[in-house]
């Protein structure tokens, strides 16, 4: 997927060197580390944010790791994770032979128990004894994960069509572009009606909803990283902060202020250490 460079600023882990069914690692980001290109693992990967924002990209779209949530990337899928400077995340690697999670990328809403199991497993060495407390802990985590519900609210569909990827790249690089659908359609030598059908076919959404979803993902990433509501609304091209707040509340069911307060509460009381 030829999308804009998403900075990868943490030291990568090679999970395939550890012959265990499930392993968990805690990773903390610094600033200005080297970029990590798109890559894949023999094992599936579950990404959980503790502090800061995490956005994942893979064939088919972009995902943001929400509060009380995780992004699942199946084994063998090319992906990359964009992590905020000085962020903290947990990444769980699961052998495909024991995984019963979906075969496509998705967002999972996880419980406090699952988060605590992930943290606890990360404390132990990845080459733990195959028979013992740590191994049993891993099996409990696997049993719990298959019961977690999925959600598509934190996902921006992007098919393999070169035109859609070009459009996604353009809007991610310039999210404040408020061109009308007719103006965007003309860039691809399409009529407005043809373009509308094209977007619906490739994404399952209207152009307006698709662009709005992109704005929501960018907004959550920026807000979590510390940007102000005013700065985010300006970057996304809204006429005023109140217009942005209205859109955010209508889409997410809560205001940006409430979103940040809820995330802060989770970090301080119910999230991973």
PDB file of C-alpha atoms in Angstrom:
ATOM      1  CA  UNK A   1       0.000   0.000   0.000  1.00  0.00           C
ATOM      2  CA  UNK A   2       1.654   3.200  -1.146  1.00  0.00           C
ATOM      3  CA  UNK A   3       0.574   5.438   1.711  1.00  0.00           C
ATOM      4  CA  UNK A   4       2.549   8.310   3.235  1.00  0.00           C
ATOM      5  CA  UNK A   5       5.432   7.446   5.511  1.00  0.00           C
ATOM      6  CA  UNK A   6       4.169   6.759   9.010  1.00  0.00           C
ATOM      7  CA  UNK A   7       7.040   7.225  11.413  1.00  0.00           C
ATOM      8  CA  UNK A   8       7.967   4.073  13.281  1.00  0.00           C
ATOM      9  CA  UNK A   9       9.905   5.184  16.331  1.00  0.00           C
ATOM     10  CA  UNK A  10      10.532   2.148  18.480  1.00  0.00           C
ATOM     11  CA  UNK A  11      13.070  -0.651  18.393  1.00  0.00           C
ATOM     12  CA  UNK A  12      11.532  -3.643  16.600  1.00  0.00           C
ATOM     13  CA  UNK A  13      11.228  -7.095  18.144  1.00  0.00           C
ATOM     14  CA  UNK A  14      11.686 -10.259  16.095  1.00  0.00           C
ATOM     15  CA  UNK A  15       9.039 -12.563  17.591  1.00  0.00           C
ATOM     16  CA  UNK A  16       9.793 -15.459  15.272  1.00  0.00           C
ATOM     17  CA  UNK A  17      13.010 -16.247  17.145  1.00  0.00           C
ATOM     18  CA  UNK A  18      11.006 -17.296  20.216  1.00  0.00           C
ATOM     19  CA  UNK A  19       9.512 -20.774  19.927  1.00  0.00           C
ATOM     20  CA  UNK A  20       6.541 -20.158  22.214  1.00  0.00           C
ATOM     21  CA  UNK A  21       2.811 -20.082  21.387  1.00  0.00           C
ATOM     22  CA  UNK A  22       2.305 -16.596  22.818  1.00  0.00           C
ATOM     23  CA  UNK A  23       4.713 -13.870  23.938  1.00  0.00           C
ATOM     24  CA  UNK A  24       4.177 -10.312  25.139  1.00  0.00           C
ATOM     25  CA  UNK A  25       6.537  -7.346  24.995  1.00  0.00           C
ATOM     26  CA  UNK A  26       6.382  -3.825  26.399  1.00  0.00           C
ATOM     27  CA  UNK A  27       7.909  -1.239  24.057  1.00  0.00           C
ATOM     28  CA  UNK A  28       8.607   2.410  24.864  1.00  0.00           C
ATOM     29  CA  UNK A  29       9.295   4.929  22.131  1.00  0.00           C
ATOM     30  CA  UNK A  30      11.835   7.710  22.146  1.00  0.00           C
ATOM     31  CA  UNK A  31      12.162  10.556  19.673  1.00  0.00           C
ATOM     32  CA  UNK A  32      13.724  10.541  16.204  1.00  0.00           C
ATOM     33  CA  UNK A  33      14.469   6.822  16.054  1.00  0.00           C
ATOM     34  CA  UNK A  34      15.064   5.112  12.712  1.00  0.00           C
ATOM     35  CA  UNK A  35      12.056   4.266  10.587  1.00  0.00           C
ATOM     36  CA  UNK A  36      10.871   0.653  10.365  1.00  0.00           C
ATOM     37  CA  UNK A  37       9.523  -0.306   6.915  1.00  0.00           C
ATOM     38  CA  UNK A  38       6.494  -2.449   6.208  1.00  0.00           C
ATOM     39  CA  UNK A  39       7.198  -5.975   7.407  1.00  0.00           C
ATOM     40  CA  UNK A  40       5.502  -9.214   8.426  1.00  0.00           C
ATOM     41  CA  UNK A  41       5.901 -11.975  11.000  1.00  0.00           C
ATOM     42  CA  UNK A  42       5.263 -15.687  10.982  1.00  0.00           C
ATOM     43  CA  UNK A  43       3.150 -15.018  14.064  1.00  0.00           C
ATOM     44  CA  UNK A  44       0.062 -12.856  14.446  1.00  0.00           C
ATOM     45  CA  UNK A  45       0.454  -9.575  16.324  1.00  0.00           C
ATOM     46  CA  UNK A  46      -1.860  -7.814  18.770  1.00  0.00           C
ATOM     47  CA  UNK A  47      -1.039  -4.134  19.367  1.00  0.00           C
ATOM     48  CA  UNK A  48      -2.224  -2.487  22.593  1.00  0.00           C
ATOM     49  CA  UNK A  49      -1.570   1.174  23.438  1.00  0.00           C
ATOM     50  CA  UNK A  50      -0.739   2.128  27.004  1.00  0.00           C
ATOM     51  CA  UNK A  51       0.432   5.731  26.622  1.00  0.00           C
ATOM     52  CA  UNK A  52       0.313   7.811  23.450  1.00  0.00           C
ATOM     53  CA  UNK A  53      -1.312   7.014  20.135  1.00  0.00           C
ATOM     54  CA  UNK A  54      -0.707   4.065  17.820  1.00  0.00           C
ATOM     55  CA  UNK A  55      -1.892   3.848  14.212  1.00  0.00           C
ATOM     56  CA  UNK A  56      -1.473   0.617  12.251  1.00  0.00           C
ATOM     57  CA  UNK A  57      -1.443   0.269   8.493  1.00  0.00           C
ATOM     58  CA  UNK A  58      -1.832  -2.907   6.489  1.00  0.00           C
ATOM     59  CA  UNK A  59      -3.276  -3.952   3.134  1.00  0.00           C
ATOM     60  CA  UNK A  60      -6.899  -2.919   3.231  1.00  0.00           C
ATOM     61  CA  UNK A  61      -6.686   0.135   5.406  1.00  0.00           C
ATOM     62  CA  UNK A  62      -5.608   2.050   8.482  1.00  0.00           C
ATOM     63  CA  UNK A  63      -6.479   1.249  12.075  1.00  0.00           C
ATOM     64  CA  UNK A  64      -6.026   3.327  15.227  1.00  0.00           C
ATOM     65  CA  UNK A  65      -5.606   1.563  18.554  1.00  0.00           C
ATOM     66  CA  UNK A  66      -8.440   2.918  20.738  1.00  0.00           C
ATOM     67  CA  UNK A  67      -8.662   3.187  24.533  1.00  0.00           C
ATOM     68  CA  UNK A  68      -9.697  -0.204  25.917  1.00  0.00           C
ATOM     69  CA  UNK A  69      -8.923  -1.688  22.534  1.00  0.00           C
ATOM     70  CA  UNK A  70      -6.291  -3.440  20.457  1.00  0.00           C
ATOM     71  CA  UNK A  71      -5.541  -3.964  16.778  1.00  0.00           C
ATOM     72  CA  UNK A  72      -5.089  -7.542  15.563  1.00  0.00           C
ATOM     73  CA  UNK A  73      -2.742  -8.224  12.629  1.00  0.00           C
ATOM     74  CA  UNK A  74      -2.815 -11.860  11.430  1.00  0.00           C
ATOM     75  CA  UNK A  75       0.309 -13.866  10.673  1.00  0.00           C
ATOM     76  CA  UNK A  76       2.052 -13.048   7.404  1.00  0.00           C
ATOM     77  CA  UNK A  77       0.300  -9.705   6.852  1.00  0.00           C
ATOM     78  CA  UNK A  78       2.524  -6.794   5.797  1.00  0.00           C
ATOM     79  CA  UNK A  79       2.079  -3.987   8.316  1.00  0.00           C
ATOM     80  CA  UNK A  80       3.652  -1.054  10.094  1.00  0.00           C
ATOM     81  CA  UNK A  81       2.782   0.720  13.339  1.00  0.00           C
ATOM     82  CA  UNK A  82       3.000   4.482  13.782  1.00  0.00           C
ATOM     83  CA  UNK A  83       3.662   5.280  17.439  1.00  0.00           C
ATOM     84  CA  UNK A  84       3.753   8.708  19.058  1.00  0.00           C
ATOM     85  CA  UNK A  85       7.067   9.990  20.388  1.00  0.00           C
ATOM     86  CA  UNK A  86       7.594   8.919  24.008  1.00  0.00           C
ATOM     87  CA  UNK A  87       4.694   6.502  23.771  1.00  0.00           C
ATOM     88  CA  UNK A  88       4.281   3.075  25.307  1.00  0.00           C
ATOM     89  CA  UNK A  89       2.668   0.007  23.814  1.00  0.00           C
ATOM     90  CA  UNK A  90       2.348  -3.704  24.396  1.00  0.00           C
ATOM     91  CA  UNK A  91       2.615  -6.111  21.510  1.00  0.00           C
ATOM     92  CA  UNK A  92       1.530  -9.735  21.788  1.00  0.00           C
ATOM     93  CA  UNK A  93       2.700 -12.325  19.264  1.00  0.00           C
ATOM     94  CA  UNK A  94       0.608 -15.456  18.757  1.00  0.00           C
ATOM     95  CA  UNK A  95       1.590 -18.588  16.851  1.00  0.00           C
ATOM     96  CA  UNK A  96      -0.954 -19.212  14.060  1.00  0.00           C
ATOM     97  CA  UNK A  97      -1.200 -22.869  15.120  1.00  0.00           C
ATOM     98  CA  UNK A  98      -2.845 -21.852  18.404  1.00  0.00           C
ATOM     99  CA  UNK A  99      -4.601 -18.659  17.303  1.00  0.00           C
ATOM    100  CA  UNK A 100      -8.369 -18.636  16.877  1.00  0.00           C
ATOM    101  CA  UNK A 101      -8.538 -14.905  16.178  1.00  0.00           C
ATOM    102  CA  UNK A 102      -9.850 -13.498  12.853  1.00  0.00           C
ATOM    103  CA  UNK A 103      -7.874 -14.052   9.653  1.00  0.00           C
ATOM    104  CA  UNK A 104      -8.137 -10.382   8.725  1.00  0.00           C
ATOM    105  CA  UNK A 105      -6.977  -7.229  10.502  1.00  0.00           C
ATOM    106  CA  UNK A 106      -9.502  -5.864  12.983  1.00  0.00           C
ATOM    107  CA  UNK A 107      -9.964  -3.862  16.163  1.00  0.00           C
ATOM    108  CA  UNK A 108     -10.764  -5.783  19.341  1.00  0.00           C
ATOM    109  CA  UNK A 109     -12.379  -4.235  22.410  1.00  0.00           C
ATOM    110  CA  UNK A 110     -10.579  -5.858  25.330  1.00  0.00           C
ATOM    111  CA  UNK A 111     -11.373  -6.173  29.025  1.00  0.00           C
ATOM    112  CA  UNK A 112      -9.337  -5.106  32.035  1.00  0.00           C
ATOM    113  CA  UNK A 113      -8.505  -8.767  32.634  1.00  0.00           C
ATOM    114  CA  UNK A 114      -7.019  -9.144  29.152  1.00  0.00           C
ATOM    115  CA  UNK A 115      -4.974  -5.981  29.573  1.00  0.00           C
ATOM    116  CA  UNK A 116      -3.618  -7.213  32.891  1.00  0.00           C
ATOM    117  CA  UNK A 117      -2.798 -10.632  31.433  1.00  0.00           C
ATOM    118  CA  UNK A 118      -0.887  -8.932  28.600  1.00  0.00           C
ATOM    119  CA  UNK A 119       1.088  -6.840  31.077  1.00  0.00           C
ATOM    120  CA  UNK A 120       1.775  -9.796  33.346  1.00  0.00           C
ATOM    121  CA  UNK A 121       3.001 -11.982  30.483  1.00  0.00           C
ATOM    122  CA  UNK A 122       5.373  -9.226  29.323  1.00  0.00           C
ATOM    123  CA  UNK A 123       7.180  -9.360  32.674  1.00  0.00           C
ATOM    124  CA  UNK A 124       8.424 -12.908  32.047  1.00  0.00           C
ATOM    125  CA  UNK A 125      11.222 -13.904  29.629  1.00  0.00           C
ATOM    126  CA  UNK A 126       9.870 -14.833  26.177  1.00  0.00           C
ATOM    127  CA  UNK A 127      11.525 -18.273  26.358  1.00  0.00           C
ATOM    128  CA  UNK A 128       9.535 -19.365  29.394  1.00  0.00           C
ATOM    129  CA  UNK A 129       9.145 -23.088  30.292  1.00  0.00           C
ATOM    130  CA  UNK A 130       6.524 -24.791  28.140  1.00  0.00           C
ATOM    131  CA  UNK A 131       5.019 -26.364  31.246  1.00  0.00           C
ATOM    132  CA  UNK A 132       4.598 -23.971  34.132  1.00  0.00           C
ATOM    133  CA  UNK A 133       2.766 -20.868  35.434  1.00  0.00           C
ATOM    134  CA  UNK A 134       3.788 -18.607  32.539  1.00  0.00           C
ATOM    135  CA  UNK A 135       2.610 -21.111  29.945  1.00  0.00           C
ATOM    136  CA  UNK A 136      -0.737 -21.425  31.744  1.00  0.00           C
ATOM    137  CA  UNK A 137      -0.988 -17.626  31.838  1.00  0.00           C
ATOM    138  CA  UNK A 138      -0.543 -17.550  28.067  1.00  0.00           C
ATOM    139  CA  UNK A 139      -3.282 -20.127  27.562  1.00  0.00           C
ATOM    140  CA  UNK A 140      -5.686 -18.100  29.693  1.00  0.00           C
ATOM    141  CA  UNK A 141      -4.900 -15.024  27.590  1.00  0.00           C
ATOM    142  CA  UNK A 142      -5.644 -16.943  24.387  1.00  0.00           C
ATOM    143  CA  UNK A 143      -8.938 -18.211  25.821  1.00  0.00           C
ATOM    144  CA  UNK A 144      -9.963 -14.677  26.777  1.00  0.00           C
ATOM    145  CA  UNK A 145      -8.967 -13.056  23.482  1.00  0.00           C
ATOM    146  CA  UNK A 146     -11.275 -15.200  21.352  1.00  0.00           C
ATOM    147  CA  UNK A 147     -14.226 -13.856  23.364  1.00  0.00           C
ATOM    148  CA  UNK A 148     -13.442 -10.193  22.713  1.00  0.00           C
ATOM    149  CA  UNK A 149     -15.833  -8.320  20.363  1.00  0.00           C
ATOM    150  CA  UNK A 150     -14.633  -6.518  17.246  1.00  0.00           C
ATOM    151  CA  UNK A 151     -15.467  -2.995  16.070  1.00  0.00           C
ATOM    152  CA  UNK A 152     -14.896  -1.132  12.793  1.00  0.00           C
ATOM    153  CA  UNK A 153     -15.215   2.416  14.190  1.00  0.00           C
ATOM    154  CA  UNK A 154     -11.424   2.843  14.320  1.00  0.00           C
ATOM    155  CA  UNK A 155     -10.816   1.600  10.781  1.00  0.00           C
ATOM    156  CA  UNK A 156     -10.431   3.397   7.458  1.00  0.00           C
ATOM    157  CA  UNK A 157     -10.971   1.012   4.516  1.00  0.00           C
ATOM    158  CA  UNK A 158      -8.478   1.431   1.675  1.00  0.00           C
ATOM    159  CA  UNK A 159      -8.620  -1.137  -1.115  1.00  0.00           C
ATOM    160  CA  UNK A 160      -5.798  -2.078  -3.473  1.00  0.00           C
ATOM    161  CA  UNK A 161      -7.168   0.205  -6.189  1.00  0.00           C
ATOM    162  CA  UNK A 162      -4.388   2.641  -7.101  1.00  0.00           C
ATOM    163  CA  UNK A 163      -6.807   5.563  -7.393  1.00  0.00           C
ATOM    164  CA  UNK A 164      -8.167   5.076  -3.882  1.00  0.00           C
ATOM    165  CA  UNK A 165      -4.674   4.697  -2.471  1.00  0.00           C
ATOM    166  CA  UNK A 166      -3.648   7.895  -4.230  1.00  0.00           C
ATOM    167  CA  UNK A 167      -6.670   9.682  -2.772  1.00  0.00           C
ATOM    168  CA  UNK A 168      -5.933   8.352   0.720  1.00  0.00           C
ATOM    169  CA  UNK A 169      -2.332   9.500   0.427  1.00  0.00           C
ATOM    170  CA  UNK A 170      -3.443  12.952  -0.682  1.00  0.00           C
ATOM    171  CA  UNK A 171      -5.922  13.373   2.174  1.00  0.00           C
ATOM    172  CA  UNK A 172      -3.544  12.011   4.796  1.00  0.00           C
ATOM    173  CA  UNK A 173      -0.887  14.461   3.628  1.00  0.00           C
ATOM    174  CA  UNK A 174      -3.414  17.297   3.440  1.00  0.00           C
ATOM    175  CA  UNK A 175      -6.384  16.433   5.704  1.00  0.00           C
ATOM    176  CA  UNK A 176      -7.636  20.011   5.516  1.00  0.00           C
ATOM    177  CA  UNK A 177      -8.538  19.602   1.831  1.00  0.00           C
ATOM    178  CA  UNK A 178     -12.262  20.461   1.707  1.00  0.00           C
ATOM    179  CA  UNK A 179     -12.740  19.885  -2.005  1.00  0.00           C
ATOM    180  CA  UNK A 180     -16.250  18.885  -3.012  1.00  0.00           C
ATOM    181  CA  UNK A 181     -16.952  15.383  -4.293  1.00  0.00           C
ATOM    182  CA  UNK A 182     -17.316  16.783  -7.812  1.00  0.00           C
ATOM    183  CA  UNK A 183     -13.901  18.463  -7.560  1.00  0.00           C
ATOM    184  CA  UNK A 184     -12.267  15.282  -6.278  1.00  0.00           C
ATOM    185  CA  UNK A 185     -13.989  13.196  -8.962  1.00  0.00           C
ATOM    186  CA  UNK A 186     -12.616  15.438 -11.700  1.00  0.00           C
ATOM    187  CA  UNK A 187      -9.056  14.650 -10.589  1.00  0.00           C
ATOM    188  CA  UNK A 188      -9.673  11.044 -11.588  1.00  0.00           C
ATOM    189  CA  UNK A 189     -11.547  11.851 -14.798  1.00  0.00           C
ATOM    190  CA  UNK A 190     -14.856  10.679 -13.334  1.00  0.00           C
ATOM    191  CA  UNK A 191     -18.268  12.230 -13.098  1.00  0.00           C
ATOM    192  CA  UNK A 192     -19.604  12.825  -9.602  1.00  0.00           C
ATOM    193  CA  UNK A 193     -22.028   9.897  -9.862  1.00  0.00           C
ATOM    194  CA  UNK A 194     -19.348   7.528 -11.187  1.00  0.00           C
ATOM    195  CA  UNK A 195     -16.982   8.583  -8.412  1.00  0.00           C
ATOM    196  CA  UNK A 196     -19.697   8.029  -5.792  1.00  0.00           C
ATOM    197  CA  UNK A 197     -20.256   4.490  -7.059  1.00  0.00           C
ATOM    198  CA  UNK A 198     -16.498   3.882  -7.133  1.00  0.00           C
ATOM    199  CA  UNK A 199     -16.049   4.927  -3.492  1.00  0.00           C
ATOM    200  CA  UNK A 200     -19.045   2.881  -2.377  1.00  0.00           C
ATOM    201  CA  UNK A 201     -17.726  -0.199  -4.181  1.00  0.00           C
ATOM    202  CA  UNK A 202     -14.179   0.102  -2.827  1.00  0.00           C
ATOM    203  CA  UNK A 203     -14.968   1.141   0.755  1.00  0.00           C
ATOM    204  CA  UNK A 204     -18.598   0.286   1.462  1.00  0.00           C
ATOM    205  CA  UNK A 205     -19.127   3.920   2.489  1.00  0.00           C
ATOM    206  CA  UNK A 206     -20.142   7.210   0.941  1.00  0.00           C
ATOM    207  CA  UNK A 207     -17.326   9.629   0.159  1.00  0.00           C
ATOM    208  CA  UNK A 208     -18.517  11.968   2.910  1.00  0.00           C
ATOM    209  CA  UNK A 209     -18.495   9.243   5.549  1.00  0.00           C
ATOM    210  CA  UNK A 210     -15.173   7.857   4.352  1.00  0.00           C
ATOM    211  CA  UNK A 211     -13.475  11.260   4.560  1.00  0.00           C
ATOM    212  CA  UNK A 212     -15.112  11.866   7.929  1.00  0.00           C
ATOM    213  CA  UNK A 213     -13.748   8.540   9.203  1.00  0.00           C
ATOM    214  CA  UNK A 214     -10.284   9.607   8.067  1.00  0.00           C
ATOM    215  CA  UNK A 215     -10.717  12.878   9.966  1.00  0.00           C
ATOM    216  CA  UNK A 216     -11.761  10.990  13.097  1.00  0.00           C
ATOM    217  CA  UNK A 217      -8.684   8.755  12.978  1.00  0.00           C
ATOM    218  CA  UNK A 218      -6.369  11.725  12.504  1.00  0.00           C
ATOM    219  CA  UNK A 219      -8.161  13.678  15.237  1.00  0.00           C
ATOM    220  CA  UNK A 220      -7.859  10.873  17.784  1.00  0.00           C
ATOM    221  CA  UNK A 221      -4.190  10.459  16.976  1.00  0.00           C
ATOM    222  CA  UNK A 222      -3.479  14.187  17.274  1.00  0.00           C
ATOM    223  CA  UNK A 223      -5.572  14.702  20.430  1.00  0.00           C
ATOM    224  CA  UNK A 224      -3.977  11.732  22.157  1.00  0.00           C
ATOM    225  CA  UNK A 225      -0.545  13.103  21.260  1.00  0.00           C
ATOM    226  CA  UNK A 226      -1.395  16.394  22.983  1.00  0.00           C
ATOM    227  CA  UNK A 227      -2.649  18.692  20.203  1.00  0.00           C
ATOM    228  CA  UNK A 228      -5.384  21.148  21.150  1.00  0.00           C
ATOM    229  CA  UNK A 229      -8.920  20.961  19.785  1.00  0.00           C
ATOM    230  CA  UNK A 230      -8.335  24.279  18.038  1.00  0.00           C
ATOM    231  CA  UNK A 231      -5.152  23.032  16.346  1.00  0.00           C
ATOM    232  CA  UNK A 232      -6.817  19.806  15.204  1.00  0.00           C
ATOM    233  CA  UNK A 233      -9.894  21.577  13.855  1.00  0.00           C
ATOM    234  CA  UNK A 234      -7.645  23.948  11.893  1.00  0.00           C
ATOM    235  CA  UNK A 235      -5.554  21.095  10.472  1.00  0.00           C
ATOM    236  CA  UNK A 236      -8.695  19.250   9.356  1.00  0.00           C
ATOM    237  CA  UNK A 237     -10.058  22.336   7.615  1.00  0.00           C
ATOM    238  CA  UNK A 238     -13.079  23.070   9.819  1.00  0.00           C
ATOM    239  CA  UNK A 239     -14.366  26.629   9.898  1.00  0.00           C
ATOM    240  CA  UNK A 240     -14.325  26.707  13.695  1.00  0.00           C
ATOM    241  CA  UNK A 241     -13.513  24.474  16.676  1.00  0.00           C
ATOM    242  CA  UNK A 242     -17.246  24.227  17.415  1.00  0.00           C
ATOM    243  CA  UNK A 243     -17.896  22.733  13.955  1.00  0.00           C
ATOM    244  CA  UNK A 244     -15.196  20.135  14.577  1.00  0.00           C
ATOM    245  CA  UNK A 245     -16.553  19.360  18.052  1.00  0.00           C
ATOM    246  CA  UNK A 246     -20.044  18.850  16.603  1.00  0.00           C
ATOM    247  CA  UNK A 247     -18.712  16.405  13.994  1.00  0.00           C
ATOM    248  CA  UNK A 248     -16.633  14.524  16.562  1.00  0.00           C
ATOM    249  CA  UNK A 249     -19.510  14.235  19.029  1.00  0.00           C
ATOM    250  CA  UNK A 250     -21.964  13.123  16.352  1.00  0.00           C
ATOM    251  CA  UNK A 251     -19.580  10.432  15.138  1.00  0.00           C
ATOM    252  CA  UNK A 252     -18.052   9.237  18.406  1.00  0.00           C
ATOM    253  CA  UNK A 253     -20.947   9.875  20.774  1.00  0.00           C
ATOM    254  CA  UNK A 254     -18.827  12.120  22.973  1.00  0.00           C
ATOM    255  CA  UNK A 255     -16.965  15.411  22.723  1.00  0.00           C
ATOM    256  CA  UNK A 256     -13.185  15.590  22.243  1.00  0.00           C
ATOM    257  CA  UNK A 257     -12.901  16.770  25.850  1.00  0.00           C
ATOM    258  CA  UNK A 258     -14.840  13.735  27.088  1.00  0.00           C
ATOM    259  CA  UNK A 259     -12.790  11.451  24.828  1.00  0.00           C
ATOM    260  CA  UNK A 260      -9.542  12.752  26.341  1.00  0.00           C
ATOM    261  CA  UNK A 261     -10.933  12.591  29.883  1.00  0.00           C
ATOM    262  CA  UNK A 262     -12.021   8.994  29.350  1.00  0.00           C
ATOM    263  CA  UNK A 263      -8.642   8.053  27.935  1.00  0.00           C
ATOM    264  CA  UNK A 264      -6.899   9.748  30.865  1.00  0.00           C
ATOM    265  CA  UNK A 265      -9.110   7.841  33.291  1.00  0.00           C
ATOM    266  CA  UNK A 266      -8.229   4.556  31.619  1.00  0.00           C
ATOM    267  CA  UNK A 267      -4.525   5.347  31.700  1.00  0.00           C
ATOM    268  CA  UNK A 268      -4.639   6.294  35.381  1.00  0.00           C
ATOM    269  CA  UNK A 269      -6.917   3.560  36.680  1.00  0.00           C
ATOM    270  CA  UNK A 270      -7.849   0.788  34.274  1.00  0.00           C
ATOM    271  CA  UNK A 271      -5.133   0.576  31.674  1.00  0.00           C
ATOM    272  CA  UNK A 272      -1.807  -1.123  31.373  1.00  0.00           C
ATOM    273  CA  UNK A 273       0.982   0.162  33.617  1.00  0.00           C
TER     274      UNK A 273
END
